[in-house]
Amino acid sequence: MGMTPAENRAGDEFSYRPVAEINVTPFIDVMLVLLVIFMVAAPLMTAGVPVQLPKTTAQKLSQPRDPVQVSIDQDGRVFLGQEEMAPADLPARLAALAREAPDTVVYVRGDRALSYGRVMEVMGQVSQAGFARVSLMAEGLAPAAKKAP
């Protein structure tokens, strides 16, 4: 806390009274110095421990594949991607895709007018083909169309 001299009303002597102002300049200087220190030190902290990695002949990991889409329209026709499939051909095509990449995600899109059983039948074919990651697709409601509780 700083003190400033003030005239004493009784005479020529000065008395001191506290200054009620905060000097923020030293605070700002310290914060700027800390900011510079952290900006310089942050990249050095993320470098990690220097290690000489061994060589390997293993194959590099492949990029994730695009998901396979199986769609069922309201008439019950099944599509693999954009191609219409005969119901008897779908399991064989799915099995061939599963042999190539069993970790591929499969999206099943069924029209809302379909029965639940028909959608589950197609999901069963996808699962039997060897795909473990199967998801059902749905459309979200528009914010204005949501109903209040």
CSV table of C-alpha atoms in Angstrom, one decimal, residues 72-75 110-116 119:
chain,number,residue,atom,x,y,z
A,72,ILE,CA,-35.0,-50.7,-47.6
A,73,ASP,CA,-37.6,-48.5,-49.3
A,74,GLN,CA,-41.3,-48.5,-48.4
A,75,ASP,CA,-42.0,-51.2,-51.0
A,110,GLY,CA,-35.4,-48.5,-43.3
A,111,ASP,CA,-38.4,-46.5,-44.4
A,112,ARG,CA,-40.7,-45.6,-41.6
A,113,ALA,CA,-43.7,-47.3,-43.3
A,114,LEU,CA,-41.9,-50.7,-43.1
A,115,SER,CA,-42.8,-53.2,-40.4
A,116,TYR,CA,-40.2,-53.7,-37.7
A,119,VAL,CA,-36.0,-54.2,-40.9
